[in-house]
JSON list of C-alpha atoms in Angstrom, two decimals:
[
{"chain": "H", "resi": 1, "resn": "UNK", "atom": "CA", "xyz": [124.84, 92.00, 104.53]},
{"chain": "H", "resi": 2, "resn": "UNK", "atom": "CA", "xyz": [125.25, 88.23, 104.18]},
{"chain": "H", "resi": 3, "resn": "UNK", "atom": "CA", "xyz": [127.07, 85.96, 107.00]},
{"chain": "H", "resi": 4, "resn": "UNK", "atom": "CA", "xyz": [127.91, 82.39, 105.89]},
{"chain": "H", "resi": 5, "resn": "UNK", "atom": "CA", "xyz": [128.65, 80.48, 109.03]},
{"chain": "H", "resi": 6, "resn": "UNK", "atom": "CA", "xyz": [129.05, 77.21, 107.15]},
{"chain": "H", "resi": 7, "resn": "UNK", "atom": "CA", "xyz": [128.53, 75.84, 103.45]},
{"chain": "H", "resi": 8, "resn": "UNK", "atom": "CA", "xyz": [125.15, 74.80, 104.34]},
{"chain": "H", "resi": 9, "resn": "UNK", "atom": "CA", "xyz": [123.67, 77.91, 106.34]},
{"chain": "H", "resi": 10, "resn": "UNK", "atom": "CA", "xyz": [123.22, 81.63, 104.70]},
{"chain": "H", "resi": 11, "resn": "UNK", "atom": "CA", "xyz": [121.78, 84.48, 106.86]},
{"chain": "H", "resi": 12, "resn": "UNK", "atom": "CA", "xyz": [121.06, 87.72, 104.49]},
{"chain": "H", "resi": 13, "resn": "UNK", "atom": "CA", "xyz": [120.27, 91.10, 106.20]},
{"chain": "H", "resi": 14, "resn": "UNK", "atom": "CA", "xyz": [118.48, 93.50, 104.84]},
{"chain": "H", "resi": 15, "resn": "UNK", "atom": "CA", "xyz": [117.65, 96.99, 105.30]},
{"chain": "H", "resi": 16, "resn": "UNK", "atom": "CA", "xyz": [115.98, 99.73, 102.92]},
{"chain": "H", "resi": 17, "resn": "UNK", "atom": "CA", "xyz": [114.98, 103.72, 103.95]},
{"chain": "H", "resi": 18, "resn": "UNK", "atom": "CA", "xyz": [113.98, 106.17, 101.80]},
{"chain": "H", "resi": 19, "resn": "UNK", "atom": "CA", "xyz": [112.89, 109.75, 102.30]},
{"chain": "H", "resi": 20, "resn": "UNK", "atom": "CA", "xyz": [111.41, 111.61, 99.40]},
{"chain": "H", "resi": 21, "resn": "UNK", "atom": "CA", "xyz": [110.32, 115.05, 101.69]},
{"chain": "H", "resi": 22, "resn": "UNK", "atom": "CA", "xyz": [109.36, 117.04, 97.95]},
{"chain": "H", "resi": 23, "resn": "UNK", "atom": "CA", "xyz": [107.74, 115.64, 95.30]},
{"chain": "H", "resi": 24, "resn": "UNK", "atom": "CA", "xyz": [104.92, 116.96, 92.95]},
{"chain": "H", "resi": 25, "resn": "UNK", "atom": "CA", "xyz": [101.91, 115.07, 91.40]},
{"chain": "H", "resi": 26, "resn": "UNK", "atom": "CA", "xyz": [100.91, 115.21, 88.62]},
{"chain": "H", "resi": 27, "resn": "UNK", "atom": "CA", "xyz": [98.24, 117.66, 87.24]},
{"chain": "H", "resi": 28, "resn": "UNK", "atom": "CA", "xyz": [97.57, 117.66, 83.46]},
{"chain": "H", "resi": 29, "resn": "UNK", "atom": "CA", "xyz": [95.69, 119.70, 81.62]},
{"chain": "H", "resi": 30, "resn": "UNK", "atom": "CA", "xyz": [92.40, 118.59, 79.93]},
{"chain": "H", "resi": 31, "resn": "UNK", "atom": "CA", "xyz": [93.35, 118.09, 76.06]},
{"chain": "H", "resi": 32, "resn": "UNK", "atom": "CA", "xyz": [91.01, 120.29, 74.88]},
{"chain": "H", "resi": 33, "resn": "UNK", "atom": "CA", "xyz": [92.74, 123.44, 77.09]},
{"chain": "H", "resi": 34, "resn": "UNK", "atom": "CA", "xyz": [96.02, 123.19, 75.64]},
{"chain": "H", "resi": 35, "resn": "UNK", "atom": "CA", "xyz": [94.16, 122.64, 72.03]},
{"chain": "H", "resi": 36, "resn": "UNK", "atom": "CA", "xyz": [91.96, 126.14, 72.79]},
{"chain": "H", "resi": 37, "resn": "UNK", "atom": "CA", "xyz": [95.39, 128.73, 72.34]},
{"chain": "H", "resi": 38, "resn": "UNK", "atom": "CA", "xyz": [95.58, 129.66, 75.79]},
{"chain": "H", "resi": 39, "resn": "UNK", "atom": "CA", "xyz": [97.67, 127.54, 77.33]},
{"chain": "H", "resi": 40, "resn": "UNK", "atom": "CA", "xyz": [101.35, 125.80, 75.93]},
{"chain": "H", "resi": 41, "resn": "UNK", "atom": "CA", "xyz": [102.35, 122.20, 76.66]},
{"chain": "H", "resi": 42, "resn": "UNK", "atom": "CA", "xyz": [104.44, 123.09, 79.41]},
{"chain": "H", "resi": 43, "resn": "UNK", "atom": "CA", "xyz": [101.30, 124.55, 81.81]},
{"chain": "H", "resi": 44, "resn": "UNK", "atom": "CA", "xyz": [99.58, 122.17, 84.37]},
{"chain": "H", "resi": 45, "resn": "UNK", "atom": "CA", "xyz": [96.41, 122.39, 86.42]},
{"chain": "H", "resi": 46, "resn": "UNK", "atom": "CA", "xyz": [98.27, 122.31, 89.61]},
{"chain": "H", "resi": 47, "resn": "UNK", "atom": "CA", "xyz": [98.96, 124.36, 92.01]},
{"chain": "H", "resi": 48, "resn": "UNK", "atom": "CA", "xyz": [101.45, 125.80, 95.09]},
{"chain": "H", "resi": 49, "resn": "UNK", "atom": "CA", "xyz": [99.06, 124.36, 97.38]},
{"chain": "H", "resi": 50, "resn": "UNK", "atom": "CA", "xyz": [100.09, 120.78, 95.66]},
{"chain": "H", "resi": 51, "resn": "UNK", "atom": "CA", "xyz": [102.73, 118.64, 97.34]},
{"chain": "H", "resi": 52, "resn": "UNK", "atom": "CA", "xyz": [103.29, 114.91, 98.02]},
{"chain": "H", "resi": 53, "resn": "UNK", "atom": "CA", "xyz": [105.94, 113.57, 100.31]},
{"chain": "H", "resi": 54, "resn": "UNK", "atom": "CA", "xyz": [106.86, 109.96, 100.69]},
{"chain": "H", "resi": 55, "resn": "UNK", "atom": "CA", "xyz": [108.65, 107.78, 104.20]},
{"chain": "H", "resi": 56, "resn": "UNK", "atom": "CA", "xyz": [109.42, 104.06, 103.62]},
{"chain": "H", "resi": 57, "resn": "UNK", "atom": "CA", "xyz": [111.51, 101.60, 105.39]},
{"chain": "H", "resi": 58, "resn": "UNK", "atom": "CA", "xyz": [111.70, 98.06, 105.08]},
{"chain": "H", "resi": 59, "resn": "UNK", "atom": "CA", "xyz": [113.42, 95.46, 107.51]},
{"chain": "H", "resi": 60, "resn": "UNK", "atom": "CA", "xyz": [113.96, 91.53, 106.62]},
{"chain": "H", "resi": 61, "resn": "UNK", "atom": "CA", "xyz": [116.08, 88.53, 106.64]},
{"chain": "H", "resi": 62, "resn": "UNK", "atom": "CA", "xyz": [116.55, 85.69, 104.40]},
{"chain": "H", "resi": 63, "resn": "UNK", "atom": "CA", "xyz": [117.85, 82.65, 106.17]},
{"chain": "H", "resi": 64, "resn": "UNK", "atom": "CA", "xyz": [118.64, 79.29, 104.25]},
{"chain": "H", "resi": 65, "resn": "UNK", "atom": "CA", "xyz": [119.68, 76.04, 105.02]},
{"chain": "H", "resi": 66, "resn": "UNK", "atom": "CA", "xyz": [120.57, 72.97, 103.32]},
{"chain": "H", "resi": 67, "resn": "UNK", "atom": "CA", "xyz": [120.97, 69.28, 104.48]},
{"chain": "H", "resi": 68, "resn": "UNK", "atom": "CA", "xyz": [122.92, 66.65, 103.41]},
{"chain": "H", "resi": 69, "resn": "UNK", "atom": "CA", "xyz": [120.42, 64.33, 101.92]},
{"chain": "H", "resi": 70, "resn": "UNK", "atom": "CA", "xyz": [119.10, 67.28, 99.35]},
{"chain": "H", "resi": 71, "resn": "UNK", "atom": "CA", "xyz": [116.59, 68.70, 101.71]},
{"chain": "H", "resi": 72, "resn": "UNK", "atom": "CA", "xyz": [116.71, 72.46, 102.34]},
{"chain": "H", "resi": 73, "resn": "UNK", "atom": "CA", "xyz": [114.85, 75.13, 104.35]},
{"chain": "H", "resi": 74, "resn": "UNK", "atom": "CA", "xyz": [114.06, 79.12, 103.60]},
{"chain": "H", "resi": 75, "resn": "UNK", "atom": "CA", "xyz": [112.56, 81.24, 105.36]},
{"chain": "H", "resi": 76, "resn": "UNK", "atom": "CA", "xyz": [112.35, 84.99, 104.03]},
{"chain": "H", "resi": 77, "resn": "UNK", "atom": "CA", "xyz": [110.84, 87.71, 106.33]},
{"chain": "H", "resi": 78, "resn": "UNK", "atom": "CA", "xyz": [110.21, 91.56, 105.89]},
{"chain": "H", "resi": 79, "resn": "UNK", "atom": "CA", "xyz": [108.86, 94.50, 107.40]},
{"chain": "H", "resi": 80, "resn": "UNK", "atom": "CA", "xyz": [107.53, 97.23, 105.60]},
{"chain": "H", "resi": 81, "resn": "UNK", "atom": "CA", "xyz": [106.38, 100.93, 106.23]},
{"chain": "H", "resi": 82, "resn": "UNK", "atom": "CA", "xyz": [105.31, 103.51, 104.50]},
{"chain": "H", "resi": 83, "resn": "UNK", "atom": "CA", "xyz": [103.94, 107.13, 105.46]},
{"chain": "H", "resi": 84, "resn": "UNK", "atom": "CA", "xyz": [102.65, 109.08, 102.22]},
{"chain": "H", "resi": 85, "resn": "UNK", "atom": "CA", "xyz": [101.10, 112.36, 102.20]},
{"chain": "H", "resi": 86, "resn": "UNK", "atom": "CA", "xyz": [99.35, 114.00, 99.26]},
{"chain": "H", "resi": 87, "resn": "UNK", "atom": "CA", "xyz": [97.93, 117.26, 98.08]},
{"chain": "H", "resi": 88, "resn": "UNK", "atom": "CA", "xyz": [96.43, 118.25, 94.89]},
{"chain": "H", "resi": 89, "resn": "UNK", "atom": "CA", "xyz": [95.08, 120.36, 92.61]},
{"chain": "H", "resi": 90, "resn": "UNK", "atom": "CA", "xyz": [93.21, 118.42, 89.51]},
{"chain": "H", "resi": 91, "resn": "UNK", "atom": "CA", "xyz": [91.46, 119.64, 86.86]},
{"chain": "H", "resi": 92, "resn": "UNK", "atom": "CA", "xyz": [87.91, 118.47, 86.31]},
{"chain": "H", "resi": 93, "resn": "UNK", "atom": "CA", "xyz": [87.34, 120.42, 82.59]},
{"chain": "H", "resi": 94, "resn": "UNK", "atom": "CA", "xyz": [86.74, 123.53, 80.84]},
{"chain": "H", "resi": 95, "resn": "UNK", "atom": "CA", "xyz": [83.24, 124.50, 81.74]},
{"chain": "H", "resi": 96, "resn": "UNK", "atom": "CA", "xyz": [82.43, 125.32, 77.96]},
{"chain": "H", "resi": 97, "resn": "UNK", "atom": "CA", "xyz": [85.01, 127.80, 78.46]},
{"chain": "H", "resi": 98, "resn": "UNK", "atom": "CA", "xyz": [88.48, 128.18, 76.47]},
{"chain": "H", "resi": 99, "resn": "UNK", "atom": "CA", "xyz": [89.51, 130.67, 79.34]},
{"chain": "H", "resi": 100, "resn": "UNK", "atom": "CA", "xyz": [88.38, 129.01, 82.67]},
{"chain": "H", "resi": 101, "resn": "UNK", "atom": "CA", "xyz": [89.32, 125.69, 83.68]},
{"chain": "H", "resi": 102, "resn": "UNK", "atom": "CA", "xyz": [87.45, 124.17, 86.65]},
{"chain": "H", "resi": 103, "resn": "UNK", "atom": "CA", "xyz": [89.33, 122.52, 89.48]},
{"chain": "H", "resi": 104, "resn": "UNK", "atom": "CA", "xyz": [89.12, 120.73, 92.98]},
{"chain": "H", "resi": 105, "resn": "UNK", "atom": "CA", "xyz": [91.87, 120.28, 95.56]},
{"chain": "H", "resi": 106, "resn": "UNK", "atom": "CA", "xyz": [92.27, 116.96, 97.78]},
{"chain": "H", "resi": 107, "resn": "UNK", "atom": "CA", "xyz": [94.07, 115.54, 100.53]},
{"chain": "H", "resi": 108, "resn": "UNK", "atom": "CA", "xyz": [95.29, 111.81, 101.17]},
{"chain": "H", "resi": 109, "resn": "UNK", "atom": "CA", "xyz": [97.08, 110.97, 104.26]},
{"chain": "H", "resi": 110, "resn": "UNK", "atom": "CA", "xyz": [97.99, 106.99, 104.01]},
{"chain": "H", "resi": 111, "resn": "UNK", "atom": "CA", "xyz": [100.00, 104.71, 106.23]},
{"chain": "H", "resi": 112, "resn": "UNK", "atom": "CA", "xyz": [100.83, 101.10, 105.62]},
{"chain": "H", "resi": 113, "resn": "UNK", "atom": "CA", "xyz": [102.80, 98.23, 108.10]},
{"chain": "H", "resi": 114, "resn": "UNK", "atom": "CA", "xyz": [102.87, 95.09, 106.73]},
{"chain": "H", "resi": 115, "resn": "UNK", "atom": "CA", "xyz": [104.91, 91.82, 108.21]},
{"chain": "H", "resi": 116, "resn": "UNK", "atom": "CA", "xyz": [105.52, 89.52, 105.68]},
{"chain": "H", "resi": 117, "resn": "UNK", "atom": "CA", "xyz": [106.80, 85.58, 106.22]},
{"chain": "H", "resi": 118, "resn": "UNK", "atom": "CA", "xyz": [107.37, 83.23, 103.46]},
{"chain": "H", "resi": 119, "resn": "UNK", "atom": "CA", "xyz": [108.83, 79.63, 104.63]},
{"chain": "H", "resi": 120, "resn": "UNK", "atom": "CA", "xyz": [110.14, 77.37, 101.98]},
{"chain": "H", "resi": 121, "resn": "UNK", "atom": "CA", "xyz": [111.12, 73.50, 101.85]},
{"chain": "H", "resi": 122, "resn": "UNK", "atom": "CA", "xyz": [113.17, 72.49, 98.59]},
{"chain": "H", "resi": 123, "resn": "UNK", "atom": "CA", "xyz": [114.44, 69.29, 97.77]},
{"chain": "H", "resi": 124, "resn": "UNK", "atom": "CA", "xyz": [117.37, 68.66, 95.18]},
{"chain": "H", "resi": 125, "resn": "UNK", "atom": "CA", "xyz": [116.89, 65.81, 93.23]},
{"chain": "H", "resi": 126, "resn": "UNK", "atom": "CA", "xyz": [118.29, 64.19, 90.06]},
{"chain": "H", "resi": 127, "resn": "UNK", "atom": "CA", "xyz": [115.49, 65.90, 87.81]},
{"chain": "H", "resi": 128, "resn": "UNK", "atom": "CA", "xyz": [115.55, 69.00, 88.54]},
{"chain": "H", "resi": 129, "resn": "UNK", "atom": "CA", "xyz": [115.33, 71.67, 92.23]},
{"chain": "H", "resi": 130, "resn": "UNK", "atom": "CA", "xyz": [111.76, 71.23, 93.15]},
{"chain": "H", "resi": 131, "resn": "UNK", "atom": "CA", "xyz": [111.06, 73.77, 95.15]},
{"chain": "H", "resi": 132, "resn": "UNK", "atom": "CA", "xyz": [107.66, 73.89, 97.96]},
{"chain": "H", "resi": 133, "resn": "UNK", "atom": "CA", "xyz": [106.32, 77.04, 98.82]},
{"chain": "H", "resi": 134, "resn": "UNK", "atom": "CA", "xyz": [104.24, 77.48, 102.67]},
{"chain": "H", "resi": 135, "resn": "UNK", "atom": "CA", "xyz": [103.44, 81.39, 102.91]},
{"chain": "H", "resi": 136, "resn": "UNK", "atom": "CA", "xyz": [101.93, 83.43, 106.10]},
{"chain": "H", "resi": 137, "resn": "UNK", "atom": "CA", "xyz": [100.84, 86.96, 105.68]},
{"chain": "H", "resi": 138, "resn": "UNK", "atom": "CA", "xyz": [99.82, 89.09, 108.42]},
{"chain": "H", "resi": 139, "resn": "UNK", "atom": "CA", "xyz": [96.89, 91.74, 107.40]},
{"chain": "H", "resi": 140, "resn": "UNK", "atom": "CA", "xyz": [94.69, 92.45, 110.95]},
{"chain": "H", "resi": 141, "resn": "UNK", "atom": "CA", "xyz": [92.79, 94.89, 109.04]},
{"chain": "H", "resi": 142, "resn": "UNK", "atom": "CA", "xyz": [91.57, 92.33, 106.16]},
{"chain": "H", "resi": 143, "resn": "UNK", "atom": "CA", "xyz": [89.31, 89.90, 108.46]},
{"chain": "H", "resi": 144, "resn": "UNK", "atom": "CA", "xyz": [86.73, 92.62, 109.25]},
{"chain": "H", "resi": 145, "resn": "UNK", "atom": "CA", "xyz": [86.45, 93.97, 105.69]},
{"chain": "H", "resi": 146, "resn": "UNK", "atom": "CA", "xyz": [85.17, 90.93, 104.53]},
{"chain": "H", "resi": 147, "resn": "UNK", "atom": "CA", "xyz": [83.08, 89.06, 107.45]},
{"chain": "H", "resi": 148, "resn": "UNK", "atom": "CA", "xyz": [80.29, 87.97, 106.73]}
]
């Protein structure tokens, strides 16, 4: 949703949801097990067990304004999250065997909230839009990761 309250100022809403409850991963077979007779094209290594389901939701603005002597200002801003949850079945090979395939189930459970800002300055000139970029990222959980 965009609102234009003059020529110079743009304010862009934006909003994004999606809910994917029922997916399945993917669980190929090992090569060699579809090769061996005893399995078609169309089998996997999965399982009912197997199951991945997806949230994410994202929440921003764009905001831009331009002055009169070719100066402008943008400032972009979102909020994501995202909830996954996984399940699987994979297959780790054919233990020798053209009969018996070997597998190992797993769990992943992953969340992610990130804020985003990006803040622009541009300046229109008779060469060209020259455009400089000034970003901020907010990641709490990257400064202990790395200290020294």
């Amino acid at each position: 949703m965009t609102w234009q309250p003059s020529s110079r100022t743009r304010l862009t809403l934006e909003a994004l949801y999606q809910d994917q409850p029922r997916l399945t991963p993917s669980n190929p077979l090992p090569l060699a097990y579809p090769r061996s007779g005893y399995a078609s094209a169309r089998d996997y290594a999965g399982h009912h067990w197997n199951g991945f389901k997806q949230r994410e939701g994202m929440a921003g603005y764009n905001i831009e304004h331009n002055f009169a002597n070719g100066w402008g200002i943008v400032q972009k801003a979102r909020y994501f999250k995202v909830d996954t949850h996984q399940r699987s079945v994979y297959a780790t090979g054919t233990s020798g065997s053209d009969t018996q395939l070997s597998r190992f189930g797993y769990t992943t459970d992953e969340d992610l909230n990130s804020v985003n800002i990006d803040n622009q300055l541009k300046k229109t000139t008779r060469w060209g839009d020259y455009t400089f970029v000034s970003g901020y990222t907010q990641r709490p959980d990257a400064w202990h990761r790395f200290a020294l």
